[in-house]
Amino acid sequence: MSKAAPLSLFISYSHKDEKLRQSLDDHLAALQRQGVIQPWHDRKIMAGQEWAGAIDENLATADIVLMLVSAPFLASDYCANIEMKRALERHDRGEARVIPVILQPADWTSTELGRLQALPANAKAVTTWSNRQEAFLSIAQGIREVAEAMLQDPRRGRRSVPSGASPSPAETPTLPTPASAPPAAVSSPGAMGLEMPEGPVRHDSPLYIHPAEENRCFEEIEKPGALIRIKSPKGMGKSSLTARLLAYAASKGYRTVALNLEEANQKFFEDPDRFMQWFCAAVGKGLGLRIKTEDYWDDIFGANDNSRDYFEKYLLKSDSAPLVLAIDNFDRVFAHGSIETDFCGLLRSWHELARSNGLWEQFRLIIAHAQESYLQKDINQSPFNVGLPVDLGEFSAAQVRELVRLHGLTLDDQHVDQLIALVGGHPYLVRMALYQLANGLSFAEFQRTAATDAGLYGNHLLGLLKALEDHPELGTALRKVMAAEEPVMLRSEEAFKLDSLGLVVREENKVKPRCRLYQNYFLQRLAG
C-alpha cells in the first residue's frame, strides 16, 4: 500500500513572534500526524549545522511557504528581502504556494504579499481576534484546504512512498496521470500562481474585471466632499471596487484610509460614545498618526461634536492632501440602532459641510454595503440618499468568457454555457469555479458536487444556510421561492433580507432564485 508523501511546509517568521509561531505549531500538529504536511522552521536547525544553508535548502524545496506577517517580520531584512523574495519567485513559477498568515496588524498589503489571499479569515490579524484559538483554527483549516487540493492535483506528480518508509527523491519516481482520469480543463502551467478567490481582488490583479461604473467613480472621487455608495451582496465585488478606488486616490496623492467594520471588536458597538472614539482613533491610526482622542474628547459635548472636532483640528488640515475614507461592511452599524442614528447623521452632515466649508472639501467618503437599513430613519439624517450610488451586478457572459481566458482554461462554449446556467454571472461563484478548474478539478466533478456541502462552494453555501437557520421565517420564504416556477410575491421585509443575502433577484415586485446552484442546494436543504 502506498500513500502520498506529505507536503513540505516552510515557516518564515520573526523571532519576536516566537510565541505566536509556537501556537500555530500546536494547531498544525494534527495535519502533521495525518501525513498531510511536514512543517519546518529555523528552530529545527541542529547544533553545528550551517543555518543559512539549511534555510536555503528547505525554502528551495518547500511545497507551501507560510509568511507569518507582523511589523517585526516586515522590518526584518532577512525575512522581507531574502526569504519573501525567494518564496514569491517560486510561487510565480508555480513551484510552491505562498500563504501570508497575518499575526499582527501591519502594512503588509503594500508589499508583494498584498496580491495573495491571506489567512486567517478575512485576513484579520490573529492578535485582534477576541479568541486567538479561533484565529489559529481558521489558519489551520485554510492550510488543510490548500494542502489537500495540492495532494489531489494529478498534474503535480506527487511522489508516492511505501507506508512506513521514508521518501527518497533518488528512488521514488513521480506518478503519471492515469489515462482513464477525466481531463482537467486547463492549459496554463501557471495555474498554481492564480489568486484564491476569497476576499477582494487585488487592485492591480490581471483577473480584475472592471465594472462599467468604475470610471464614473474615479471622476467622482476627485470632487470636493465626494460621497460614493457601493452596494451589492457579499461576493459581488464591492470590496474589490473599493480597493481600486483607494489605489486610484493614492495615485493622485490623496491620503487614504480603509476601515472594515467586520474587523472591529464587538465591544465598540456597545456604546455610541465608545464607538465614535474607536472610529476617530482608527482613522488616525490608518494615517499613521498618534491616537489623541483624549485631547479632543469632552464629556460636556456629544460624541458627534467631539468627532467633528477631532477631524477638523487633527486629521483634516488646510495644508494637507484630501483624505479618502472607505468604510467596508457598513451593514454592521444597522444592528445597533443608537449608533446607526448618530453615525449616519454625522456622515451626512460632513458630506454637506463640503458645500460651505473649505476644510471639509478635502474629505471624501466611500461606503460599501450589502443592504440599507430596512427601517429607514429621517431621510435628512441618512447618507444613503445623497452622493453617487453604485449598484454592482453580475458579470456578463462576455466577461465570464474573458475570465475563462485569463485563467488559462480551454473550456468549450458548451461548458461555459453550462457554468453560466448554474451560477449565472455571480463574481465569486464564477471565480471559484474557474480557480478550481484551473487547478485540476474536472468539469464533470464540478457539476456533480457543486450544489453539495462537499463541493467547492460548501463553506459558502453552509454560511448562507446558517443565516437562514438563524431566521426560520426567511428559510420558509426562500423555500417558497425555490420551489416556484414563476417569480413569487413575498412580504417586503422578507424580500429585502433575501435580496441583501444575495439569494434572490427582484423582478418588479416579485423575486426569483439568483441562480440554479442556490435553487438546487436550498430545495434539498430546506425540504420539509
CSV table of N, CA and C in Angstrom, one decimal, residues 397-526:
chain,number,residue,atom,x,y,z
A,397,ALA,N,-22.0,37.5,-19.9
A,397,ALA,CA,-21.5,36.3,-20.5
A,397,ALA,C,-20.1,36.6,-21.1
A,398,ALA,N,-19.9,37.7,-21.7
A,398,ALA,CA,-18.7,38.1,-22.3
A,398,ALA,C,-17.6,38.2,-21.3
A,399,GLN,N,-17.9,38.8,-20.1
A,399,GLN,CA,-16.9,38.9,-19.0
A,399,GLN,C,-16.6,37.5,-18.4
A,400,VAL,N,-17.5,36.6,-18.3
A,400,VAL,CA,-17.2,35.3,-17.9
A,400,VAL,C,-16.2,34.6,-18.8
A,401,ARG,N,-16.5,34.8,-20.1
A,401,ARG,CA,-15.6,34.1,-21.1
A,401,ARG,C,-14.2,34.8,-21.1
A,402,GLU,N,-14.1,36.1,-20.8
A,402,GLU,CA,-12.8,36.7,-20.6
A,402,GLU,C,-12.1,36.1,-19.4
A,403,LEU,N,-12.8,35.9,-18.3
A,403,LEU,CA,-12.2,35.3,-17.1
A,403,LEU,C,-11.7,33.9,-17.4
A,404,VAL,N,-12.4,33.1,-18.2
A,404,VAL,CA,-12.0,31.8,-18.6
A,404,VAL,C,-10.7,31.9,-19.3
A,405,ARG,N,-10.5,32.8,-20.2
A,405,ARG,CA,-9.3,33.0,-20.9
A,405,ARG,C,-8.1,33.4,-20.0
A,406,LEU,N,-8.4,34.3,-19.1
A,406,LEU,CA,-7.4,34.8,-18.1
A,406,LEU,C,-6.9,33.7,-17.2
A,407,HIS,N,-7.8,32.7,-17.0
A,407,HIS,CA,-7.4,31.6,-16.1
A,407,HIS,C,-6.6,30.5,-16.9
A,408,GLY,N,-6.5,30.7,-18.2
A,408,GLY,CA,-5.7,29.8,-19.0
A,408,GLY,C,-6.5,28.5,-19.3
A,409,LEU,N,-7.8,28.6,-19.2
A,409,LEU,CA,-8.6,27.4,-19.4
A,409,LEU,C,-9.0,27.2,-20.9
A,410,THR,N,-9.3,25.9,-21.2
A,410,THR,CA,-9.7,25.6,-22.6
A,410,THR,C,-11.1,25.1,-22.6
A,411,LEU,N,-12.0,25.7,-21.8
A,411,LEU,CA,-13.4,25.3,-21.8
A,411,LEU,C,-14.0,25.6,-23.1
A,412,ASP,N,-14.8,24.7,-23.7
A,412,ASP,CA,-15.5,25.0,-24.9
A,412,ASP,C,-16.8,25.7,-24.6
A,413,ASP,N,-17.4,26.2,-25.6
A,413,ASP,CA,-18.6,27.1,-25.5
A,413,ASP,C,-19.7,26.4,-24.7
A,414,GLN,N,-19.9,25.1,-24.9
A,414,GLN,CA,-20.9,24.3,-24.2
A,414,GLN,C,-20.6,24.3,-22.7
A,415,HIS,N,-19.4,24.1,-22.3
A,415,HIS,CA,-19.1,24.1,-20.9
A,415,HIS,C,-19.2,25.5,-20.2
A,416,VAL,N,-18.9,26.5,-21.0
A,416,VAL,CA,-19.0,27.9,-20.4
A,416,VAL,C,-20.5,28.2,-20.3
A,417,ASP,N,-21.3,27.8,-21.2
A,417,ASP,CA,-22.8,28.0,-21.1
A,417,ASP,C,-23.3,27.2,-19.9
A,418,GLN,N,-22.8,26.0,-19.7
A,418,GLN,CA,-23.3,25.2,-18.6
A,418,GLN,C,-22.9,25.9,-17.2
A,419,LEU,N,-21.7,26.4,-17.2
A,419,LEU,CA,-21.3,27.2,-16.0
A,419,LEU,C,-22.2,28.3,-15.7
A,420,ILE,N,-22.5,29.1,-16.7
A,420,ILE,CA,-23.3,30.3,-16.6
A,420,ILE,C,-24.7,29.9,-16.2
A,421,ALA,N,-25.2,28.8,-16.8
A,421,ALA,CA,-26.6,28.3,-16.4
A,421,ALA,C,-26.7,27.9,-15.0
A,422,LEU,N,-25.5,27.5,-14.4
A,422,LEU,CA,-25.6,27.0,-13.0
A,422,LEU,C,-25.4,28.2,-12.0
A,423,VAL,N,-24.4,29.1,-12.3
A,423,VAL,CA,-24.1,30.1,-11.3
A,423,VAL,C,-24.4,31.5,-11.8
A,424,GLY,N,-24.9,31.6,-13.0
A,424,GLY,CA,-25.1,33.0,-13.6
A,424,GLY,C,-23.8,33.7,-13.7
A,425,GLY,N,-23.8,35.0,-13.5
A,425,GLY,CA,-22.6,35.8,-13.6
A,425,GLY,C,-22.1,36.2,-12.2
A,426,HIS,N,-22.5,35.5,-11.2
A,426,HIS,CA,-22.1,35.9,-9.8
A,426,HIS,C,-20.6,35.9,-9.7
A,427,PRO,N,-20.0,37.0,-9.4
A,427,PRO,CA,-18.5,37.1,-9.5
A,427,PRO,C,-17.8,36.1,-8.6
A,428,TYR,N,-18.2,35.9,-7.4
A,428,TYR,CA,-17.5,34.9,-6.5
A,428,TYR,C,-17.7,33.5,-7.0
A,429,LEU,N,-18.9,33.1,-7.3
A,429,LEU,CA,-19.2,31.8,-7.8
A,429,LEU,C,-18.4,31.4,-9.1
A,430,VAL,N,-18.4,32.4,-10.0
A,430,VAL,CA,-17.6,32.2,-11.3
A,430,VAL,C,-16.2,32.0,-11.0
A,431,ARG,N,-15.6,32.9,-10.2
A,431,ARG,CA,-14.1,32.9,-10.0
A,431,ARG,C,-13.7,31.6,-9.2
A,432,MET,N,-14.5,31.2,-8.2
A,432,MET,CA,-14.2,30.0,-7.5
A,432,MET,C,-14.2,28.8,-8.4
A,433,ALA,N,-15.2,28.7,-9.3
A,433,ALA,CA,-15.2,27.6,-10.3
A,433,ALA,C,-14.0,27.6,-11.2
A,434,LEU,N,-13.7,28.7,-11.7
A,434,LEU,CA,-12.5,28.8,-12.7
A,434,LEU,C,-11.2,28.5,-11.9
A,435,TYR,N,-11.1,29.0,-10.7
A,435,TYR,CA,-9.9,28.7,-9.9
A,435,TYR,C,-9.7,27.2,-9.7
A,436,GLN,N,-10.8,26.6,-9.3
A,436,GLN,CA,-10.7,25.1,-9.1
A,436,GLN,C,-10.5,24.3,-10.4
A,437,LEU,N,-11.1,24.7,-11.4
A,437,LEU,CA,-10.9,24.1,-12.7
A,437,LEU,C,-9.5,24.2,-13.2
A,438,ALA,N,-8.9,25.4,-13.0
A,438,ALA,CA,-7.6,25.7,-13.4
A,438,ALA,C,-6.5,24.9,-12.6
A,439,ASN,N,-7.0,24.5,-11.4
A,439,ASN,CA,-6.1,23.7,-10.5
A,439,ASN,C,-6.4,22.2,-10.5
A,440,GLY,N,-7.1,21.7,-11.6
A,440,GLY,CA,-7.2,20.3,-11.8
A,440,GLY,C,-8.5,19.7,-11.6
A,441,LEU,N,-9.5,20.4,-11.1
A,441,LEU,CA,-10.9,19.9,-11.0
A,441,LEU,C,-11.5,19.6,-12.3
A,442,SER,N,-12.0,18.4,-12.6
A,442,SER,CA,-12.7,18.1,-13.8
A,442,SER,C,-14.0,18.8,-13.9
A,443,PHE,N,-14.5,19.2,-15.1
A,443,PHE,CA,-15.8,19.8,-15.2
A,443,PHE,C,-16.9,18.9,-14.8
A,444,ALA,N,-16.8,17.6,-15.0
A,444,ALA,CA,-17.8,16.7,-14.6
A,444,ALA,C,-17.9,16.6,-13.1
A,445,GLU,N,-16.8,16.6,-12.4
A,445,GLU,CA,-16.8,16.6,-11.0
A,445,GLU,C,-17.4,17.9,-10.4
A,446,PHE,N,-17.0,19.0,-11.0
A,446,PHE,CA,-17.6,20.3,-10.6
A,446,PHE,C,-19.1,20.3,-10.7
A,447,GLN,N,-19.6,19.8,-11.8
A,447,GLN,CA,-21.1,19.8,-12.0
A,447,GLN,C,-21.7,18.8,-10.9
A,448,ARG,N,-21.1,17.7,-10.7
A,448,ARG,CA,-21.7,16.7,-9.8
A,448,ARG,C,-21.7,17.2,-8.3
A,449,THR,N,-20.7,17.9,-7.9
A,449,THR,CA,-20.6,18.2,-6.5
A,449,THR,C,-20.9,19.7,-6.1
A,450,ALA,N,-21.1,20.6,-7.1
A,450,ALA,CA,-21.2,22.0,-6.9
A,450,ALA,C,-22.3,22.3,-5.8
A,451,ALA,N,-23.5,21.7,-5.9
A,451,ALA,CA,-24.6,22.1,-5.0
A,451,ALA,C,-24.6,21.1,-3.8
A,452,THR,N,-23.5,20.7,-3.3
A,452,THR,CA,-23.4,19.9,-2.1
A,452,THR,C,-22.4,20.5,-1.1
A,453,ASP,N,-22.5,20.1,0.1
A,453,ASP,CA,-21.6,20.6,1.2
A,453,ASP,C,-20.2,20.2,1.0
A,454,ALA,N,-20.0,19.1,0.2
A,454,ALA,CA,-18.6,18.6,0.0
A,454,ALA,C,-18.0,19.2,-1.3
A,455,GLY,N,-18.8,20.0,-2.0
A,455,GLY,CA,-18.2,20.6,-3.2
A,455,GLY,C,-17.4,21.9,-2.9
A,456,LEU,N,-17.0,22.5,-4.0
A,456,LEU,CA,-16.1,23.7,-3.9
A,456,LEU,C,-16.9,24.9,-3.3
A,457,TYR,N,-18.2,24.9,-3.3
A,457,TYR,CA,-19.0,26.0,-2.7
A,457,TYR,C,-19.5,25.7,-1.3
A,458,GLY,N,-19.0,24.6,-0.7
A,458,GLY,CA,-19.5,24.1,0.6
A,458,GLY,C,-19.5,25.1,1.7
A,459,ASN,N,-18.4,25.8,1.9
A,459,ASN,CA,-18.4,26.8,3.0
A,459,ASN,C,-19.3,27.9,2.7
A,460,HIS,N,-19.4,28.4,1.5
A,460,HIS,CA,-20.2,29.5,1.1
A,460,HIS,C,-21.7,29.1,1.3
A,461,LEU,N,-22.1,27.9,0.9
A,461,LEU,CA,-23.5,27.5,1.0
A,461,LEU,C,-23.9,27.3,2.4
A,462,LEU,N,-23.0,26.7,3.2
A,462,LEU,CA,-23.3,26.5,4.6
A,462,LEU,C,-23.4,27.8,5.4
A,463,GLY,N,-22.6,28.8,5.0
A,463,GLY,CA,-22.7,30.1,5.6
A,463,GLY,C,-24.1,30.7,5.4
A,464,LEU,N,-24.6,30.6,4.2
A,464,LEU,CA,-25.9,31.1,3.9
A,464,LEU,C,-27.0,30.3,4.6
A,465,LEU,N,-26.8,29.0,4.6
A,465,LEU,CA,-27.8,28.1,5.4
A,465,LEU,C,-27.8,28.5,6.8
A,466,LYS,N,-26.7,28.8,7.4
A,466,LYS,CA,-26.7,29.2,8.8
A,466,LYS,C,-27.5,30.4,9.0
A,467,ALA,N,-27.4,31.4,8.1
A,467,ALA,CA,-28.2,32.6,8.2
A,467,ALA,C,-29.6,32.3,8.2
A,468,LEU,N,-30.0,31.4,7.3
A,468,LEU,CA,-31.5,31.0,7.2
A,468,LEU,C,-31.9,30.3,8.4
A,469,GLU,N,-31.1,29.4,9.0
A,469,GLU,CA,-31.5,28.7,10.2
A,469,GLU,C,-31.6,29.6,11.4
A,470,ASP,N,-30.8,30.7,11.4
A,470,ASP,CA,-30.9,31.7,12.5
A,470,ASP,C,-32.2,32.5,12.4
A,471,HIS,N,-32.8,32.5,11.2
A,471,HIS,CA,-34.0,33.3,10.9
A,471,HIS,C,-35.0,32.4,10.2
A,472,PRO,N,-35.7,31.5,10.9
A,472,PRO,CA,-36.5,30.5,10.2
A,472,PRO,C,-37.5,31.0,9.2
A,473,GLU,N,-38.0,32.2,9.5
A,473,GLU,CA,-39.0,32.8,8.6
A,473,GLU,C,-38.5,33.1,7.2
A,474,LEU,N,-37.1,33.4,7.2
A,474,LEU,CA,-36.5,33.6,5.9
A,474,LEU,C,-36.3,32.3,5.2
A,475,GLY,N,-36.0,31.2,5.9
A,475,GLY,CA,-35.9,29.9,5.3
A,475,GLY,C,-37.3,29.4,4.7
A,476,THR,N,-38.3,29.7,5.4
A,476,THR,CA,-39.7,29.4,4.9
A,476,THR,C,-40.0,30.1,3.6
A,477,ALA,N,-39.6,31.4,3.6
A,477,ALA,CA,-39.9,32.3,2.4
A,477,ALA,C,-39.0,31.8,1.3
A,478,LEU,N,-37.8,31.5,1.5
A,478,LEU,CA,-36.9,31.1,0.4
A,478,LEU,C,-37.3,29.8,-0.2
A,479,ARG,N,-37.8,28.8,0.7
A,479,ARG,CA,-38.2,27.6,0.2
A,479,ARG,C,-39.4,27.8,-0.8
A,480,LYS,N,-40.3,28.7,-0.5
A,480,LYS,CA,-41.4,29.0,-1.4
A,480,LYS,C,-40.8,29.5,-2.8
A,481,VAL,N,-39.8,30.4,-2.7
A,481,VAL,CA,-39.2,30.9,-3.9
A,481,VAL,C,-38.6,29.9,-4.8
A,482,MET,N,-37.8,29.0,-4.1
A,482,MET,CA,-37.0,28.0,-4.8
A,482,MET,C,-37.9,26.9,-5.4
A,483,ALA,N,-39.1,26.7,-4.9
A,483,ALA,CA,-39.9,25.6,-5.4
A,483,ALA,C,-40.9,26.1,-6.5
A,484,ALA,N,-40.9,27.4,-6.6
A,484,ALA,CA,-41.9,28.0,-7.6
A,484,ALA,C,-41.3,28.0,-9.0
A,485,GLU,N,-42.1,27.9,-10.0
A,485,GLU,CA,-41.7,28.0,-11.4
A,485,GLU,C,-41.7,29.4,-11.9
A,486,GLU,N,-42.4,30.3,-11.2
A,486,GLU,CA,-42.5,31.7,-11.6
A,486,GLU,C,-42.1,32.6,-10.4
A,487,PRO,N,-41.7,33.9,-10.7
A,487,PRO,CA,-41.4,34.8,-9.6
A,487,PRO,C,-42.5,34.8,-8.5
A,488,VAL,N,-42.1,35.0,-7.3
A,488,VAL,CA,-43.0,34.9,-6.1
A,488,VAL,C,-43.1,36.3,-5.4
A,489,MET,N,-44.3,36.6,-5.0
A,489,MET,CA,-44.5,37.8,-4.2
A,489,MET,C,-44.3,37.4,-2.7
A,490,LEU,N,-43.4,38.1,-2.0
A,490,LEU,CA,-43.1,37.9,-0.6
A,490,LEU,C,-43.5,39.1,0.2
A,491,ARG,N,-43.5,39.0,1.5
A,491,ARG,CA,-43.6,40.2,2.4
A,491,ARG,C,-42.4,41.0,2.1
A,492,SER,N,-42.6,42.3,2.1
A,492,SER,CA,-41.5,43.2,1.7
A,492,SER,C,-40.2,43.1,2.5
A,493,GLU,N,-40.4,42.8,3.9
A,493,GLU,CA,-39.2,42.6,4.7
A,493,GLU,C,-38.4,41.3,4.3
A,494,GLU,N,-39.2,40.3,4.0
A,494,GLU,CA,-38.5,39.0,3.6
A,494,GLU,C,-37.8,39.2,2.3
A,495,ALA,N,-38.4,39.8,1.4
A,495,ALA,CA,-37.8,40.0,0.1
A,495,ALA,C,-36.5,40.9,0.2
A,496,PHE,N,-36.6,41.9,1.1
A,496,PHE,CA,-35.5,42.8,1.3
A,496,PHE,C,-34.3,42.0,1.9
A,497,LYS,N,-34.6,41.2,2.9
A,497,LYS,CA,-33.5,40.5,3.5
A,497,LYS,C,-32.9,39.4,2.6
A,498,LEU,N,-33.7,38.7,1.9
A,498,LEU,CA,-33.2,37.6,1.0
A,498,LEU,C,-32.4,38.2,-0.2
A,499,ASP,N,-32.8,39.4,-0.6
A,499,ASP,CA,-32.1,40.1,-1.6
A,499,ASP,C,-30.8,40.6,-1.1
A,500,SER,N,-30.7,41.0,0.2
A,500,SER,CA,-29.5,41.5,0.8
A,500,SER,C,-28.5,40.4,0.9
A,501,LEU,N,-29.0,39.1,1.2
A,501,LEU,CA,-28.1,38.0,1.3
A,501,LEU,C,-27.6,37.5,-0.1
A,502,GLY,N,-28.2,38.0,-1.1
A,502,GLY,CA,-27.8,37.7,-2.5
A,502,GLY,C,-28.4,36.4,-3.0
A,503,LEU,N,-29.5,35.9,-2.3
A,503,LEU,CA,-30.1,34.6,-2.7
A,503,LEU,C,-31.2,34.7,-3.7
A,504,VAL,N,-31.7,35.9,-3.9
A,504,VAL,CA,-32.8,36.2,-4.9
A,504,VAL,C,-32.5,37.4,-5.7
A,505,VAL,N,-33.1,37.6,-6.8
A,505,VAL,CA,-33.1,38.8,-7.5
A,505,VAL,C,-34.5,39.3,-7.7
A,506,ARG,N,-34.7,40.6,-7.8
A,506,ARG,CA,-36.0,41.2,-7.9
A,506,ARG,C,-36.5,41.2,-9.4
A,507,GLU,N,-37.7,41.0,-9.5
A,507,GLU,CA,-38.4,41.2,-10.8
A,507,GLU,C,-39.7,41.9,-10.6
A,508,GLU,N,-39.6,43.2,-10.8
A,508,GLU,CA,-40.7,44.1,-10.4
A,508,GLU,C,-41.0,44.0,-8.9
A,509,ASN,N,-42.2,43.6,-8.5
A,509,ASN,CA,-42.5,43.4,-7.1
A,509,ASN,C,-42.3,42.0,-6.6
A,510,LYS,N,-41.7,41.2,-7.4
A,510,LYS,CA,-41.6,39.8,-7.0
A,510,LYS,C,-40.1,39.4,-7.0
A,511,VAL,N,-39.8,38.2,-6.5
A,511,VAL,CA,-38.4,37.7,-6.5
A,511,VAL,C,-38.3,36.3,-7.1
A,512,LYS,N,-37.1,36.0,-7.6
A,512,LYS,CA,-36.9,34.6,-8.1
A,512,LYS,C,-35.5,34.2,-7.7
A,513,PRO,N,-35.1,32.9,-7.8
A,513,PRO,CA,-33.8,32.5,-7.3
A,513,PRO,C,-32.7,33.2,-8.1
A,514,ARG,N,-31.6,33.5,-7.5
A,514,ARG,CA,-30.5,34.2,-8.1
A,514,ARG,C,-29.8,33.3,-9.2
A,515,CYS,N,-29.7,32.0,-8.8
A,515,CYS,CA,-29.1,31.1,-9.8
A,515,CYS,C,-29.5,29.7,-9.5
A,516,ARG,N,-29.3,28.8,-10.4
A,516,ARG,CA,-29.7,27.4,-10.3
A,516,ARG,C,-28.9,26.7,-9.2
A,517,LEU,N,-27.7,27.1,-8.9
A,517,LEU,CA,-26.9,26.5,-7.8
A,517,LEU,C,-27.7,26.7,-6.5
A,518,TYR,N,-28.1,27.9,-6.2
A,518,TYR,CA,-28.8,28.1,-5.0
A,518,TYR,C,-30.2,27.4,-5.0
A,519,GLN,N,-30.8,27.3,-6.1
A,519,GLN,CA,-32.1,26.6,-6.2
A,519,GLN,C,-31.9,25.1,-5.9
A,520,ASN,N,-31.0,24.5,-6.5
A,520,ASN,CA,-30.7,23.1,-6.3
A,520,ASN,C,-30.3,22.8,-4.9
A,521,TYR,N,-29.5,23.6,-4.3
A,521,TYR,CA,-29.0,23.3,-2.9
A,521,TYR,C,-30.1,23.6,-1.9
A,522,PHE,N,-30.7,24.7,-2.0
A,522,PHE,CA,-31.7,25.0,-0.9
A,522,PHE,C,-33.0,24.3,-1.0
A,523,LEU,N,-33.4,23.8,-2.2
A,523,LEU,CA,-34.5,23.0,-2.3
A,523,LEU,C,-34.3,21.7,-1.5
A,524,GLN,N,-33.1,21.2,-1.6
A,524,GLN,CA,-32.8,20.0,-0.8
A,524,GLN,C,-32.6,20.2,0.7
A,525,ARG,N,-31.9,21.3,1.0
A,525,ARG,CA,-31.5,21.5,2.4
A,525,ARG,C,-32.7,22.1,3.2
A,526,LEU,N,-33.6,22.7,2.5
A,526,LEU,CA,-34.8,23.3,3.3
A,526,LEU,C,-36.0,22.4,3.1
